[in-house]
mmCIF file of C-alpha atoms and ligand atoms in Angstrom:
data_model
loop_
_atom_site.group_PDB
_atom_site.id
_atom_site.type_symbol
_atom_site.label_atom_id
_atom_site.label_comp_id
_atom_site.label_asym_id
_atom_site.label_seq_id
_atom_site.Cartn_x
_atom_site.Cartn_y
_atom_site.Cartn_z
ATOM 1 C CA UNK B 1 115.231 129.630 98.771
ATOM 2 C CA UNK B 2 113.668 128.652 101.890
ATOM 3 C CA UNK B 3 113.240 124.541 101.886
ATOM 4 C CA UNK B 4 110.251 122.389 102.743
ATOM 5 C CA UNK B 5 110.480 119.118 105.148
ATOM 6 C CA UNK B 6 108.507 117.261 105.527
ATOM 7 C CA UNK B 7 109.244 113.845 107.782
ATOM 8 C CA UNK B 8 108.426 110.654 106.441
ATOM 9 C CA UNK B 9 105.863 111.017 103.765
ATOM 10 C CA UNK B 10 103.685 107.956 102.785
ATOM 11 C CA UNK B 11 100.317 106.892 100.714
ATOM 12 C CA UNK B 12 98.668 103.841 102.419
ATOM 13 C CA UNK B 13 96.612 103.463 98.965
ATOM 14 C CA UNK B 14 98.276 102.215 95.739
ATOM 15 C CA UNK B 15 98.545 99.820 92.551
ATOM 16 C CA UNK B 16 101.996 98.598 92.229
ATOM 17 C CA UNK B 17 100.600 96.338 89.238
ATOM 18 C CA UNK B 18 103.577 94.388 88.205
ATOM 19 C CA UNK B 19 104.169 90.491 87.941
ATOM 20 C CA UNK B 20 101.377 88.909 85.240
ATOM 21 C CA UNK B 21 100.593 93.079 84.653
ATOM 22 C CA UNK B 22 104.818 94.192 84.559
ATOM 23 C CA UNK B 23 103.299 95.900 81.418
ATOM 24 C CA UNK B 24 101.493 98.627 83.292
ATOM 25 C CA UNK B 25 104.527 98.924 85.701
ATOM 26 C CA UNK B 26 106.709 96.639 88.034
ATOM 27 C CA UNK B 27 107.439 97.444 91.674
ATOM 28 C CA UNK B 28 111.646 98.484 90.826
ATOM 29 C CA UNK B 29 109.437 100.937 87.904
ATOM 30 C CA UNK B 30 106.631 102.272 90.162
ATOM 31 C CA UNK B 31 108.323 102.775 93.447
ATOM 32 C CA UNK B 32 110.936 104.936 91.955
ATOM 33 C CA UNK B 33 107.387 107.351 90.904
ATOM 34 C CA UNK B 34 106.774 106.830 94.523
ATOM 35 C CA UNK B 35 109.783 108.352 95.405
ATOM 36 C CA UNK B 36 110.446 111.087 92.678
ATOM 37 C CA UNK B 37 106.319 112.390 94.898
ATOM 38 C CA UNK B 38 108.176 112.832 97.955
ATOM 39 C CA UNK B 39 107.586 109.292 99.510
ATOM 40 C CA UNK B 40 108.722 107.175 102.094
ATOM 41 C CA UNK B 41 106.680 104.639 101.370
ATOM 42 C CA UNK B 42 103.783 103.038 99.999
ATOM 43 C CA UNK B 43 100.961 100.221 101.004
ATOM 44 C CA UNK B 44 100.519 97.153 97.626
ATOM 45 C CA UNK B 45 96.918 96.589 97.763
ATOM 46 C CA UNK B 46 96.553 93.421 95.877
ATOM 47 C CA UNK B 47 93.804 93.098 92.758
ATOM 48 C CA UNK B 48 96.433 92.689 90.560
ATOM 49 C CA UNK B 49 97.233 88.833 88.601
ATOM 50 C CA UNK B 50 97.641 87.208 90.989
ATOM 51 C CA UNK B 51 95.331 88.600 93.462
ATOM 52 C CA UNK B 52 96.952 88.841 96.852
ATOM 53 C CA UNK B 53 94.735 86.564 98.857
ATOM 54 C CA UNK B 54 96.698 83.138 99.381
ATOM 55 C CA UNK B 55 99.766 82.574 101.432
ATOM 56 C CA UNK B 56 101.685 81.575 98.257
ATOM 57 C CA UNK B 57 100.000 84.565 96.091
ATOM 58 C CA UNK B 58 102.136 86.591 99.584
ATOM 59 C CA UNK B 59 104.561 84.649 99.069
ATOM 60 C CA UNK B 60 105.408 85.692 95.264
ATOM 61 C CA UNK B 61 104.660 89.367 95.753
ATOM 62 C CA UNK B 62 106.852 89.974 98.755
ATOM 63 C CA UNK B 63 110.064 88.461 97.299
ATOM 64 C CA UNK B 64 108.927 90.162 94.399
ATOM 65 C CA UNK B 65 108.536 93.461 96.606
ATOM 66 C CA UNK B 66 111.718 92.266 98.349
ATOM 67 C CA UNK B 67 114.295 92.197 94.963
ATOM 68 C CA UNK B 68 112.661 95.121 92.758
ATOM 69 C CA UNK B 69 111.418 98.548 95.411
ATOM 70 C CA UNK B 70 113.558 100.990 95.712
ATOM 71 C CA UNK B 71 111.594 102.676 98.573
ATOM 72 C CA UNK B 72 109.351 101.101 102.314
ATOM 73 C CA UNK B 73 106.418 99.336 101.313
ATOM 74 C CA UNK B 74 103.808 97.305 103.059
ATOM 75 C CA UNK B 75 101.592 95.084 101.008
ATOM 76 C CA UNK B 76 97.109 94.152 101.646
ATOM 77 C CA UNK B 77 96.252 90.870 102.084
ATOM 78 C CA UNK B 78 93.286 90.195 99.847
ATOM 79 C CA UNK B 79 89.533 89.865 100.997
ATOM 80 C CA UNK B 80 87.598 87.122 98.223
ATOM 81 C CA UNK B 81 83.996 85.563 98.056
ATOM 82 C CA UNK B 82 85.667 81.926 98.036
ATOM 83 C CA UNK B 83 86.337 82.719 101.632
ATOM 84 C CA UNK B 84 89.141 82.714 102.123
ATOM 85 C CA UNK B 85 89.302 83.838 105.465
ATOM 86 C CA UNK B 86 91.325 80.048 107.308
ATOM 87 C CA UNK B 87 94.726 82.204 106.040
ATOM 88 C CA UNK B 88 94.016 84.775 108.117
ATOM 89 C CA UNK B 89 96.241 83.985 111.491
ATOM 90 C CA UNK B 90 99.191 83.164 109.580
ATOM 91 C CA UNK B 91 99.039 86.684 107.420
ATOM 92 C CA UNK B 92 97.971 89.550 108.878
ATOM 93 C CA UNK B 93 101.472 89.607 110.864
ATOM 94 C CA UNK B 94 103.479 90.245 107.884
ATOM 95 C CA UNK B 95 100.772 93.211 105.767
ATOM 96 C CA UNK B 96 99.134 95.897 106.131
ATOM 97 C CA UNK B 97 96.663 94.788 106.771
ATOM 98 C CA UNK B 98 92.704 93.804 104.808
ATOM 99 C CA UNK B 99 91.756 95.171 102.403
ATOM 100 C CA UNK B 100 87.374 94.384 101.144
ATOM 101 C CA UNK B 101 86.790 95.404 97.315
ATOM 102 C CA UNK B 102 82.557 95.951 97.703
ATOM 103 C CA UNK B 103 81.677 97.615 94.902
ATOM 104 C CA UNK B 104 83.651 96.220 91.421
ATOM 105 C CA UNK B 105 86.575 96.664 90.994
ATOM 106 C CA UNK B 106 90.042 95.933 87.927
ATOM 107 C CA UNK B 107 90.179 93.278 88.725
ATOM 108 C CA UNK B 108 88.359 90.521 89.905
ATOM 109 C CA UNK B 109 88.284 90.901 93.857
ATOM 110 C CA UNK B 110 84.815 92.127 94.922
ATOM 111 C CA UNK B 111 82.016 90.551 97.954
ATOM 112 C CA UNK B 112 79.256 90.819 96.495
ATOM 113 C CA UNK B 113 77.161 89.955 100.308
ATOM 114 C CA UNK B 114 76.558 91.296 103.218
ATOM 115 C CA UNK B 115 77.548 87.515 105.215
ATOM 116 C CA UNK B 116 80.578 87.052 102.939
ATOM 117 C CA UNK B 117 82.039 90.674 104.017
ATOM 118 C CA UNK B 118 80.496 90.268 108.079
ATOM 119 C CA UNK B 119 82.819 86.503 107.434
ATOM 120 C CA UNK B 120 85.352 88.417 106.354
ATOM 121 C CA UNK B 121 85.386 91.581 109.391
ATOM 122 C CA UNK B 122 85.241 88.564 112.220
ATOM 123 C CA UNK B 123 88.020 86.843 111.363
ATOM 124 C CA UNK B 124 90.826 89.673 110.037
ATOM 125 C CA UNK B 125 92.688 89.734 113.847
ATOM 126 C CA UNK B 126 92.208 93.161 116.070
ATOM 127 C CA UNK B 127 95.403 95.418 115.239
ATOM 128 C CA UNK B 128 95.948 94.972 111.511
ATOM 129 C CA UNK B 129 93.345 97.487 109.404
ATOM 130 C CA UNK B 130 90.570 95.866 107.017
ATOM 131 C CA UNK B 131 90.925 98.846 104.085
ATOM 132 C CA UNK B 132 87.213 99.345 101.794
ATOM 133 C CA UNK B 133 86.022 100.584 98.858
ATOM 134 C CA UNK B 134 82.343 101.209 99.334
ATOM 135 C CA UNK B 135 80.258 103.245 97.693
ATOM 136 C CA UNK B 136 77.016 104.996 98.041
ATOM 137 C CA UNK B 137 74.667 102.979 100.169
ATOM 138 C CA UNK B 138 77.917 100.024 100.279
ATOM 139 C CA UNK B 139 79.325 103.142 102.714
ATOM 140 C CA UNK B 140 76.346 102.812 105.078
ATOM 141 C CA UNK B 141 76.746 98.331 105.147
ATOM 142 C CA UNK B 142 80.477 98.608 105.919
ATOM 143 C CA UNK B 143 79.236 101.293 108.885
ATOM 144 C CA UNK B 144 76.779 98.831 109.739
ATOM 145 C CA UNK B 145 79.850 95.704 110.481
ATOM 146 C CA UNK B 146 81.637 98.344 112.043
ATOM 147 C CA UNK B 147 79.432 99.487 114.615
ATOM 148 C CA UNK B 148 79.306 95.579 115.957
ATOM 149 C CA UNK B 149 82.743 94.398 115.832
ATOM 150 C CA UNK B 150 84.410 97.645 116.063
ATOM 151 C CA UNK B 151 88.068 96.490 114.330
ATOM 152 C CA UNK B 152 89.649 99.685 112.760
ATOM 153 C CA UNK B 153 88.306 100.801 109.567
ATOM 154 C CA UNK B 154 89.524 102.689 107.352
ATOM 155 C CA UNK B 155 86.746 103.874 103.548
ATOM 156 C CA UNK B 156 89.133 104.213 100.983
ATOM 157 C CA UNK B 157 88.847 107.565 98.447
ATOM 158 C CA UNK B 158 85.478 109.046 99.372
ATOM 159 C CA UNK B 159 84.174 110.579 96.474
ATOM 160 C CA UNK B 160 80.367 112.089 97.253
ATOM 161 C CA UNK B 161 79.323 114.885 100.044
ATOM 162 C CA UNK B 162 76.801 112.279 101.033
ATOM 163 C CA UNK B 163 79.076 109.825 102.219
ATOM 164 C CA UNK B 164 81.909 112.292 103.784
ATOM 165 C CA UNK B 165 78.552 113.381 106.052
ATOM 166 C CA UNK B 166 77.590 108.981 106.939
ATOM 167 C CA UNK B 167 81.416 109.140 107.737
ATOM 168 C CA UNK B 168 81.273 112.375 109.598
ATOM 169 C CA UNK B 169 78.009 111.436 111.724
ATOM 170 C CA UNK B 170 80.430 107.991 111.850
ATOM 171 C CA UNK B 171 83.011 109.810 113.271
ATOM 172 C CA UNK B 172 80.626 111.441 115.862
ATOM 173 C CA UNK B 173 80.091 108.620 117.021
ATOM 174 C CA UNK B 174 82.875 106.539 117.978
ATOM 175 C CA UNK B 175 83.641 104.161 115.493
ATOM 176 C CA UNK B 176 87.029 103.436 114.037
ATOM 177 C CA UNK B 177 87.136 104.640 111.442
ATOM 178 C CA UNK B 178 89.985 106.349 109.194
ATOM 179 C CA UNK B 179 88.868 108.639 106.117
ATOM 180 C CA UNK B 180 90.615 108.525 102.688
ATOM 181 C CA UNK B 181 89.741 111.063 99.960
ATOM 182 C CA UNK B 182 92.179 111.282 96.103
ATOM 183 C CA UNK B 183 93.956 114.116 94.358
ATOM 184 C CA UNK B 184 91.648 113.103 91.766
ATOM 185 C CA UNK B 185 88.769 113.838 93.658
ATOM 186 C CA UNK B 186 89.608 116.968 95.315
ATOM 187 C CA UNK B 187 91.054 117.970 92.100
ATOM 188 C CA UNK B 188 88.550 117.063 88.742
ATOM 189 C CA UNK B 189 85.304 116.292 88.308
ATOM 190 C CA UNK B 190 82.884 114.839 85.825
ATOM 191 C CA UNK B 191 83.145 117.913 84.031
ATOM 192 C CA UNK B 192 86.579 116.543 83.239
ATOM 193 C CA UNK B 193 86.040 113.476 82.405
ATOM 194 C CA UNK B 194 84.413 115.558 78.553
ATOM 195 C CA UNK B 195 88.379 116.417 77.876
ATOM 196 C CA UNK B 196 89.976 113.716 79.254
ATOM 197 C CA UNK B 197 87.575 110.754 78.258
ATOM 198 C CA UNK B 198 89.333 107.959 79.232
ATOM 199 C CA UNK B 199 93.119 109.694 81.199
ATOM 200 C CA UNK B 200 89.939 110.168 83.730
ATOM 201 C CA UNK B 201 88.107 107.456 83.946
ATOM 202 C CA UNK B 202 88.728 105.160 87.445
ATOM 203 C CA UNK B 203 86.445 103.806 90.130
ATOM 204 C CA UNK B 204 84.730 105.867 91.546
ATOM 205 C CA UNK B 205 83.770 108.067 88.936
ATOM 206 C CA UNK B 206 84.809 111.867 89.218
ATOM 207 C CA UNK B 207 81.040 113.465 90.436
ATOM 208 C CA UNK B 208 79.442 117.250 90.752
ATOM 209 C CA UNK B 209 81.596 120.226 91.517
ATOM 210 C CA UNK B 210 78.693 120.081 94.827
ATOM 211 C CA UNK B 211 80.570 117.035 95.864
ATOM 212 C CA UNK B 212 84.129 118.362 95.115
ATOM 213 C CA UNK B 213 84.085 120.831 97.421
ATOM 214 C CA UNK B 214 81.809 118.192 99.916
ATOM 215 C CA UNK B 215 84.990 116.605 99.774
ATOM 216 C CA UNK B 216 87.106 119.786 100.784
ATOM 217 C CA UNK B 217 85.214 121.059 103.363
ATOM 218 C CA UNK B 218 85.430 117.420 105.588
ATOM 219 C CA UNK B 219 89.309 118.197 104.280
ATOM 220 C CA UNK B 220 89.705 120.953 106.877
ATOM 221 C CA UNK B 221 87.961 119.489 109.779
ATOM 222 C CA UNK B 222 89.441 117.111 109.715
ATOM 223 C CA UNK B 223 87.094 114.233 108.767
ATOM 224 C CA UNK B 224 89.155 113.398 106.064
ATOM 225 C CA UNK B 225 92.310 111.434 107.600
ATOM 226 C CA UNK B 226 94.262 110.881 104.573
ATOM 227 C CA UNK B 227 95.138 112.242 101.225
ATOM 228 C CA UNK B 228 95.724 108.480 99.230
ATOM 229 C CA UNK B 229 97.043 108.338 95.306
ATOM 230 C CA UNK B 230 95.249 105.437 94.339
ATOM 231 C CA UNK B 231 98.703 104.982 92.111
ATOM 232 C CA UNK B 232 96.638 102.725 89.205
ATOM 233 C CA UNK B 233 98.612 102.954 86.105
ATOM 234 C CA UNK B 234 97.269 101.643 82.620
ATOM 235 C CA UNK B 235 99.294 101.705 79.707
ATOM 236 C CA UNK B 236 98.294 104.298 76.943
ATOM 237 C CA UNK B 237 96.909 101.558 74.543
ATOM 238 C CA UNK B 238 95.185 99.401 77.137
ATOM 239 C CA UNK B 239 93.561 103.467 77.441
ATOM 240 C CA UNK B 240 92.466 103.201 74.585
ATOM 241 C CA UNK B 241 90.041 100.652 74.889
ATOM 242 C CA UNK B 242 85.926 100.425 75.016
ATOM 243 C CA UNK B 243 85.265 99.985 77.762
ATOM 244 C CA UNK B 244 88.714 102.162 79.473
ATOM 245 C CA UNK B 245 90.467 99.945 82.173
ATOM 246 C CA UNK B 246 89.559 102.595 85.668
ATOM 247 C CA UNK B 247 92.254 104.040 86.940
ATOM 248 C CA UNK B 248 95.145 107.157 86.628
ATOM 249 C CA UNK B 249 99.037 107.140 88.111
ATOM 250 C CA UNK B 250 98.597 109.636 91.188
ATOM 251 C CA UNK B 251 102.456 109.308 92.843
ATOM 252 C CA UNK B 252 104.363 111.669 91.339
ATOM 253 C CA UNK B 253 101.424 114.751 91.376
ATOM 254 C CA UNK B 254 99.997 114.045 95.294
ATOM 255 C CA UNK B 255 102.116 116.231 97.286
ATOM 256 C CA UNK B 256 102.174 119.277 94.258
ATOM 257 C CA UNK B 257 99.111 119.291 94.125
ATOM 258 C CA UNK B 258 97.997 119.622 97.226
ATOM 259 C CA UNK B 259 101.706 122.088 98.578
ATOM 260 C CA UNK B 260 99.516 124.077 95.957
ATOM 261 C CA UNK B 261 96.619 123.863 97.925
ATOM 262 C CA UNK B 262 98.295 125.479 100.648
ATOM 263 C CA UNK B 263 100.118 128.590 98.563
ATOM 264 C CA UNK B 264 96.597 129.556 97.105
ATOM 265 C CA UNK B 265 95.350 129.457 100.503
ATOM 266 C CA UNK B 266 92.606 126.878 99.755
ATOM 267 C CA UNK B 267 94.654 124.708 102.770
ATOM 268 C CA UNK B 268 96.889 124.837 105.013
ATOM 269 C CA UNK B 269 100.569 123.340 105.669
ATOM 270 C CA UNK B 270 99.953 121.547 108.158
ATOM 271 C CA UNK B 271 96.984 120.330 107.755
ATOM 272 C CA UNK B 272 98.686 118.893 104.347
ATOM 273 C CA UNK B 273 101.461 117.835 105.834
ATOM 274 C CA UNK B 274 98.706 115.733 108.328
ATOM 275 C CA UNK B 275 96.784 113.713 105.603
ATOM 276 C CA UNK B 276 100.002 112.601 103.887
ATOM 277 C CA UNK B 277 102.682 112.149 106.684
ATOM 278 C CA UNK B 278 101.402 112.119 109.636
ATOM 279 C CA UNK B 279 97.481 110.117 109.853
ATOM 280 C CA UNK B 280 98.662 107.915 107.696
ATOM 281 C CA UNK B 281 101.371 106.539 109.236
ATOM 282 C CA UNK B 282 98.719 107.052 112.675
ATOM 283 C CA UNK B 283 96.570 104.762 111.005
ATOM 284 C CA UNK B 284 98.721 102.108 110.030
ATOM 285 C CA UNK B 285 100.897 102.447 113.445
ATOM 286 C CA UNK B 286 104.556 103.346 111.740
ATOM 287 C CA UNK B 287 107.101 104.902 113.596
ATOM 288 C CA UNK B 288 109.158 107.218 111.089
ATOM 289 C CA UNK B 289 112.709 105.830 110.727
ATOM 290 C CA UNK B 290 115.499 107.696 112.251
ATOM 291 C CA UNK B 291 116.276 111.253 109.350
ATOM 292 C CA UNK B 292 113.066 110.454 106.961
ATOM 293 C CA UNK B 293 111.554 113.057 105.468
ATOM 294 C CA UNK B 294 111.653 115.064 102.794
ATOM 295 C CA UNK B 295 112.778 118.212 101.242
ATOM 296 C CA UNK B 296 110.439 120.131 99.031
ATOM 297 C CA UNK B 297 111.994 123.726 97.165
ATOM 298 C CA UNK B 298 107.790 125.411 97.695
ATOM 299 C CA UNK B 299 108.573 128.298 96.200
ATOM 300 C CA UNK B 300 109.519 126.365 92.189
ATOM 301 C CA UNK B 301 106.398 125.997 90.047
ATOM 302 C CA UNK B 302 106.616 123.864 87.054
ATOM 303 C CA UNK B 303 103.716 121.972 84.099
ATOM 304 C CA UNK B 304 102.768 118.510 84.739
ATOM 305 C CA UNK B 305 104.119 116.893 81.775
ATOM 306 C CA UNK B 306 104.616 113.396 81.053
ATOM 307 C CA UNK B 307 108.374 113.042 79.743
ATOM 308 C CA UNK B 308 109.007 114.442 83.301
ATOM 309 C CA UNK B 309 106.924 110.620 85.802
ATOM 310 C CA UNK B 310 109.146 108.031 86.924
ATOM 311 C CA UNK B 311 105.780 105.929 85.830
ATOM 312 C CA UNK B 312 105.840 104.044 83.201
ATOM 313 C CA UNK B 313 102.750 104.242 81.843
ATOM 314 C CA UNK B 314 103.805 107.807 81.153
ATOM 315 C CA UNK B 315 100.729 110.120 81.570
ATOM 316 C CA UNK B 316 99.014 112.166 84.035
ATOM 317 C CA UNK B 317 95.732 112.688 84.424
ATOM 318 C CA UNK B 318 96.473 116.649 85.274
ATOM 319 C CA UNK B 319 99.446 116.666 82.996
ATOM 320 C CA UNK B 320 99.859 120.665 81.887
ATOM 321 C CA UNK B 321 97.993 122.109 85.386
ATOM 322 C CA UNK B 322 100.824 124.331 87.060
ATOM 323 C CA UNK B 323 101.614 123.195 90.558
ATOM 324 C CA UNK B 324 104.001 124.346 93.152
ATOM 325 C CA UNK B 325 106.268 122.394 95.167
ATOM 326 C CA UNK B 326 109.332 120.372 94.173
ATOM 327 C CA UNK B 327 110.141 117.718 95.499
ATOM 328 C CA UNK B 328 114.639 118.014 96.157
ATOM 329 C CA UNK B 329 115.432 115.296 97.824
ATOM 330 C CA UNK B 330 114.215 112.233 100.006
ATOM 331 C CA UNK B 331 116.013 110.553 102.335
ATOM 332 C CA UNK B 332 114.868 107.130 103.574
ATOM 333 C CA UNK B 333 117.245 105.869 107.258
ATOM 334 C CA UNK B 334 120.124 108.593 106.826
ATOM 335 C CA UNK B 335 120.570 106.877 102.752
ATOM 336 C CA UNK B 336 119.923 109.902 99.818
ATOM 337 C CA UNK B 337 117.441 107.662 97.873
ATOM 338 C CA UNK B 338 115.858 110.420 95.397
ATOM 339 C CA UNK B 339 118.483 114.399 94.730
ATOM 340 C CA UNK B 340 117.346 116.077 91.809
ATOM 341 C CA UNK B 341 115.261 114.094 89.249
ATOM 342 C CA UNK B 342 117.346 110.753 90.007
ATOM 343 C CA UNK B 343 116.856 107.916 92.049
ATOM 344 C CA UNK B 344 120.123 107.035 94.451
ATOM 345 C CA UNK B 345 119.544 103.556 95.188
ATOM 346 C CA UNK B 346 119.146 100.120 93.750
ATOM 347 C CA UNK B 347 116.299 98.001 93.215
ATOM 348 C CA UNK B 348 115.721 95.763 96.427
ATOM 349 C CA UNK B 349 116.720 99.495 99.040
ATOM 350 C CA UNK B 350 113.188 99.040 100.022
ATOM 351 C CA UNK B 351 112.519 97.528 103.068
ATOM 352 C CA UNK B 352 108.700 95.707 104.592
ATOM 353 C CA UNK B 353 107.500 97.337 107.014
ATOM 354 C CA UNK B 354 105.586 94.433 108.042
ATOM 355 C CA UNK B 355 108.017 91.926 108.143
ATOM 356 C CA UNK B 356 107.523 89.813 111.464
ATOM 357 C CA UNK B 357 109.575 90.524 114.197
ATOM 358 C CA UNK B 358 110.791 94.333 113.270
HETATM 359 O O1 DOR H 1 90.174 102.872 89.352
HETATM 360 C C1 DOR H 1 91.184 102.748 89.814
HETATM 361 N N1 DOR H 1 91.733 101.540 89.201
HETATM 362 N N2 DOR H 1 89.520 101.846 90.532
HETATM 363 C C2 DOR H 1 90.183 100.814 91.460
HETATM 364 O O2 DOR H 1 89.832 100.686 91.856
HETATM 365 C C3 DOR H 1 90.845 99.708 91.293
HETATM 366 C C4 DOR H 1 92.760 100.651 89.929
HETATM 367 C C5 DOR H 1 93.641 99.503 89.110
HETATM 368 O O3 DOR H 1 93.565 98.902 90.210
HETATM 369 O O4 DOR H 1 93.139 99.460 88.175
HETATM 370 ZN ZN1 ZN H 2 92.368 101.284 94.473
#
């Protein structure tokens, strides 16, 4: 049987939970899900209570991740509507980037007006990425700030044809932007909400088949740089609430879904590897550590089932789908971290990729 080797896959967009939301998932459980999904490392978002918007909250999160993580990791700092820019010089060296929520999301972080967004763009030190949640008209608003400040800006989970058109033009103009899309926007549409119900609800919401087609075109032509899971576990009980919380898990299904697209001729293998490994590493200025790679059996197929998942939430919007490509082994810095369905390292094995002085 052939083995596919992918060097150091990195998911730059996950919500690991823990802290006040440990009932949804812990740093140990969700980084185990990352290894099971084939990832070397993940970058964690700041919208979990307490939000990562001040040095104390950052210290708390760094300490808990240091103790609990089984894969390598970095964390984002969050931009706050109540001005928190004064601490940026002090924190920027210890995080992977700044996350700016410009449209409503899970939790309390939202930058509601353009002058506030501009203050964050001005204050954030160049050299660390700005990642933005921007939908629809807000994409254009953020592009105006990129044009003014020329700081590298990563557009997370882009989901609409119009947004893709704006970003394709921004790249042609030479603006320092990168683009991420999620597996749920690539493999599901608004029609799937009929059957998935709350399990198909996330932000940005699922879109039309035409939007989905635009994302696939943009994958092929290089407009999209990254496929990011936006792994956002909520418990099944919470998903039964009205309204349900937004978000779906994705760490364990992203790589197999992409390899299935490769097998079906919808994507080249080279592009798939660029989207989950080479490009995310480049955008965040990371080198693959020596002897860090994932072994995948590309000729094994299986049906996605909740019983097999490591994520604490225990469900997936892709349940029942047959995928090709089983993660067999994840080697991190020469050590087997995951093999044949089992995590082989202890909590605390994972390293902070953005520790100062590293
Ligand atoms: O669906 C989402 N869930 N979108 C986000 O932007 C946040 C995430 C979460 O944290 O649950
Ligand atoms: Zn997210």
